[in-house]
Amino acid sequence: MTASLDSRPRLHPDVKIVRREVKGVVHYVVREPTENKYFQFEPTVVTLMRLMDGQRTPDEIADAAAETLGGRPSAGVVADFAQKLKRMGIVERSP
């Protein structure tokens, strides 16, 4: 099921993202602030997350990702990913 393409996902302001490199492999540890949970993500995923600033729609995030990552995810994929992050507490819930 595709989430709303009109939404403007925004990372929770208290989310912490820390870059880690172990044996030459880079990943990011993301701390969800409410329940103090930690998640690990690949760099490309974190790049997509950082584009979720509350100003862009999923389509606009996909366009910005294409410039940054060299490949464009569909707006539906971005919206679904934002919904997943919302359930994890990483993206703010809509008022």
PDB file of N, CA, C and O in Angstrom, residues 14-43:
ATOM      1  N   ASP A  14      14.826  15.421  17.145  1.00  0.00           N
ATOM      2  CA  ASP A  14      15.783  14.885  18.112  1.00  0.00           C
ATOM      3  C   ASP A  14      16.460  13.590  17.665  1.00  0.00           C
ATOM      4  O   ASP A  14      17.200  12.988  18.434  1.00  0.00           O
ATOM      5  N   VAL A  15      16.208  13.176  16.425  1.00  0.00           N
ATOM      6  CA  VAL A  15      16.877  11.986  15.894  1.00  0.00           C
ATOM      7  C   VAL A  15      18.370  12.280  15.784  1.00  0.00           C
ATOM      8  O   VAL A  15      18.777  13.357  15.350  1.00  0.00           O
ATOM      9  N   LYS A  16      19.174  11.323  16.194  1.00  0.00           N
ATOM     10  CA  LYS A  16      20.629  11.452  16.081  1.00  0.00           C
ATOM     11  C   LYS A  16      21.122  10.436  15.064  1.00  0.00           C
ATOM     12  O   LYS A  16      20.727   9.261  15.097  1.00  0.00           O
ATOM     13  N   ILE A  17      21.985  10.885  14.155  1.00  0.00           N
ATOM     14  CA  ILE A  17      22.553  10.026  13.119  1.00  0.00           C
ATOM     15  C   ILE A  17      24.065  10.075  13.262  1.00  0.00           C
ATOM     16  O   ILE A  17      24.672  11.147  13.216  1.00  0.00           O
ATOM     17  N   VAL A  18      24.664   8.902  13.449  1.00  0.00           N
ATOM     18  CA  VAL A  18      26.111   8.819  13.659  1.00  0.00           C
ATOM     19  C   VAL A  18      26.717   7.892  12.605  1.00  0.00           C
ATOM     20  O   VAL A  18      26.260   6.763  12.422  1.00  0.00           O
ATOM     21  N   ARG A  19      27.735   8.391  11.932  1.00  0.00           N
ATOM     22  CA  ARG A  19      28.446   7.594  10.924  1.00  0.00           C
ATOM     23  C   ARG A  19      29.424   6.661  11.628  1.00  0.00           C
ATOM     24  O   ARG A  19      30.161   7.082  12.519  1.00  0.00           O
ATOM     25  N   ARG A  20      29.429   5.413  11.206  1.00  0.00           N
ATOM     26  CA  ARG A  20      30.353   4.421  11.773  1.00  0.00           C
ATOM     27  C   ARG A  20      31.058   3.716  10.622  1.00  0.00           C
ATOM     28  O   ARG A  20      30.448   3.457   9.590  1.00  0.00           O
ATOM     29  N   GLU A  21      32.324   3.407  10.827  1.00  0.00           N
ATOM     30  CA  GLU A  21      33.070   2.635   9.844  1.00  0.00           C
ATOM     31  C   GLU A  21      33.758   1.488  10.567  1.00  0.00           C
ATOM     32  O   GLU A  21      34.507   1.700  11.522  1.00  0.00           O
ATOM     33  N   VAL A  22      33.449   0.281  10.139  1.00  0.00           N
ATOM     34  CA  VAL A  22      34.039  -0.912  10.730  1.00  0.00           C
ATOM     35  C   VAL A  22      34.640  -1.743   9.607  1.00  0.00           C
ATOM     36  O   VAL A  22      33.939  -2.144   8.673  1.00  0.00           O
ATOM     37  N   LYS A  23      35.947  -1.953   9.685  1.00  0.00           N
ATOM     38  CA  LYS A  23      36.668  -2.742   8.675  1.00  0.00           C
ATOM     39  C   LYS A  23      36.389  -2.239   7.263  1.00  0.00           C
ATOM     40  O   LYS A  23      36.162  -3.005   6.346  1.00  0.00           O
ATOM     41  N   GLY A  24      36.369  -0.906   7.113  1.00  0.00           N
ATOM     42  CA  GLY A  24      36.187  -0.293   5.814  1.00  0.00           C
ATOM     43  C   GLY A  24      34.749  -0.209   5.329  1.00  0.00           C
ATOM     44  O   GLY A  24      34.499   0.295   4.246  1.00  0.00           O
ATOM     45  N   VAL A  25      33.802  -0.704   6.113  1.00  0.00           N
ATOM     46  CA  VAL A  25      32.389  -0.663   5.729  1.00  0.00           C
ATOM     47  C   VAL A  25      31.686   0.448   6.512  1.00  0.00           C
ATOM     48  O   VAL A  25      31.729   0.464   7.742  1.00  0.00           O
ATOM     49  N   VAL A  26      31.055   1.359   5.779  1.00  0.00           N
ATOM     50  CA  VAL A  26      30.372   2.491   6.403  1.00  0.00           C
ATOM     51  C   VAL A  26      28.891   2.166   6.587  1.00  0.00           C
ATOM     52  O   VAL A  26      28.242   1.615   5.701  1.00  0.00           O
ATOM     53  N   HIS A  27      28.402   2.481   7.754  1.00  0.00           N
ATOM     54  CA  HIS A  27      26.971   2.417   8.027  1.00  0.00           C
ATOM     55  C   HIS A  27      26.647   3.534   9.018  1.00  0.00           C
ATOM     56  O   HIS A  27      27.541   4.178   9.540  1.00  0.00           O
ATOM     57  N   TYR A  28      25.376   3.756   9.224  1.00  0.00           N
ATOM     58  CA  TYR A  28      24.941   4.805  10.134  1.00  0.00           C
ATOM     59  C   TYR A  28      24.056   4.220  11.220  1.00  0.00           C
ATOM     60  O   TYR A  28      23.215   3.366  10.942  1.00  0.00           O
ATOM     61  N   VAL A  29      24.269   4.693  12.426  1.00  0.00           N
ATOM     62  CA  VAL A  29      23.426   4.317  13.552  1.00  0.00           C
ATOM     63  C   VAL A  29      22.498   5.495  13.815  1.00  0.00           C
ATOM     64  O   VAL A  29      22.945   6.640  13.939  1.00  0.00           O
ATOM     65  N   VAL A  30      21.201   5.206  13.846  1.00  0.00           N
ATOM     66  CA  VAL A  30      20.188   6.242  14.027  1.00  0.00           C
ATOM     67  C   VAL A  30      19.483   5.975  15.348  1.00  0.00           C
ATOM     68  O   VAL A  30      19.002   4.873  15.593  1.00  0.00           O
ATOM     69  N   ARG A  31      19.457   7.009  16.202  1.00  0.00           N
ATOM     70  CA  ARG A  31      18.785   6.882  17.501  1.00  0.00           C
ATOM     71  C   ARG A  31      17.419   7.530  17.437  1.00  0.00           C
ATOM     72  O   ARG A  31      17.276   8.709  17.133  1.00  0.00           O
ATOM     73  N   GLU A  32      16.413   6.735  17.737  1.00  0.00           N
ATOM     74  CA  GLU A  32      15.037   7.218  17.829  1.00  0.00           C
ATOM     75  C   GLU A  32      14.899   7.817  19.224  1.00  0.00           C
ATOM     76  O   GLU A  32      15.209   7.163  20.211  1.00  0.00           O
ATOM     77  N   PRO A  33      14.458   9.072  19.335  1.00  0.00           N
ATOM     78  CA  PRO A  33      14.532   9.785  20.611  1.00  0.00           C
ATOM     79  C   PRO A  33      13.483   9.421  21.660  1.00  0.00           C
ATOM     80  O   PRO A  33      13.761   9.516  22.846  1.00  0.00           O
ATOM     81  N   THR A  34      12.305   9.009  21.269  1.00  0.00           N
ATOM     82  CA  THR A  34      11.234   8.797  22.233  1.00  0.00           C
ATOM     83  C   THR A  34      11.462   7.561  23.100  1.00  0.00           C
ATOM     84  O   THR A  34      11.356   7.611  24.318  1.00  0.00           O
ATOM     85  N   GLU A  35      11.777   6.451  22.453  1.00  0.00           N
ATOM     86  CA  GLU A  35      11.992   5.200  23.190  1.00  0.00           C
ATOM     87  C   GLU A  35      13.465   4.833  23.270  1.00  0.00           C
ATOM     88  O   GLU A  35      13.821   3.761  23.752  1.00  0.00           O
ATOM     89  N   ASN A  36      14.330   5.725  22.755  1.00  0.00           N
ATOM     90  CA  ASN A  36      15.772   5.526  22.799  1.00  0.00           C
ATOM     91  C   ASN A  36      16.187   4.221  22.126  1.00  0.00           C
ATOM     92  O   ASN A  36      17.037   3.486  22.616  1.00  0.00           O
ATOM     93  N   LYS A  37      15.595   3.944  20.964  1.00  0.00           N
ATOM     94  CA  LYS A  37      15.936   2.752  20.182  1.00  0.00           C
ATOM     95  C   LYS A  37      16.977   3.126  19.137  1.00  0.00           C
ATOM     96  O   LYS A  37      17.027   4.259  18.672  1.00  0.00           O
ATOM     97  N   TYR A  38      17.792   2.143  18.763  1.00  0.00           N
ATOM     98  CA  TYR A  38      18.847   2.362  17.785  1.00  0.00           C
ATOM     99  C   TYR A  38      18.609   1.477  16.571  1.00  0.00           C
ATOM    100  O   TYR A  38      18.229   0.312  16.703  1.00  0.00           O
ATOM    101  N   PHE A  39      18.869   2.045  15.394  1.00  0.00           N
ATOM    102  CA  PHE A  39      18.706   1.328  14.138  1.00  0.00           C
ATOM    103  C   PHE A  39      19.954   1.554  13.292  1.00  0.00           C
ATOM    104  O   PHE A  39      20.589   2.602  13.392  1.00  0.00           O
ATOM    105  N   GLN A  40      20.284   0.592  12.460  1.00  0.00           N
ATOM    106  CA  GLN A  40      21.442   0.714  11.583  1.00  0.00           C
ATOM    107  C   GLN A  40      20.961   0.782  10.140  1.00  0.00           C
ATOM    108  O   GLN A  40      20.105  -0.002   9.726  1.00  0.00           O
ATOM    109  N   PHE A  41      21.518   1.739   9.380  1.00  0.00           N
ATOM    110  CA  PHE A  41      21.130   1.931   7.988  1.00  0.00           C
ATOM    111  C   PHE A  41      22.365   2.089   7.112  1.00  0.00           C
ATOM    112  O   PHE A  41      23.408   2.556   7.564  1.00  0.00           O
ATOM    113  N   GLU A  42      22.197   1.774   5.832  1.00  0.00           N
ATOM    114  CA  GLU A  42      23.253   1.983   4.844  1.00  0.00           C
ATOM    115  C   GLU A  42      23.304   3.465   4.452  1.00  0.00           C
ATOM    116  O   GLU A  42      22.307   4.183   4.594  1.00  0.00           O
ATOM    117  N   PRO A  43      24.450   3.919   3.924  1.00  0.00           N
ATOM    118  CA  PRO A  43      24.589   5.336   3.576  1.00  0.00           C
ATOM    119  C   PRO A  43      23.531   5.862   2.604  1.00  0.00           C
ATOM    120  O   PRO A  43      23.037   6.971   2.777  1.00  0.00           O
TER     121      PRO A  43
END
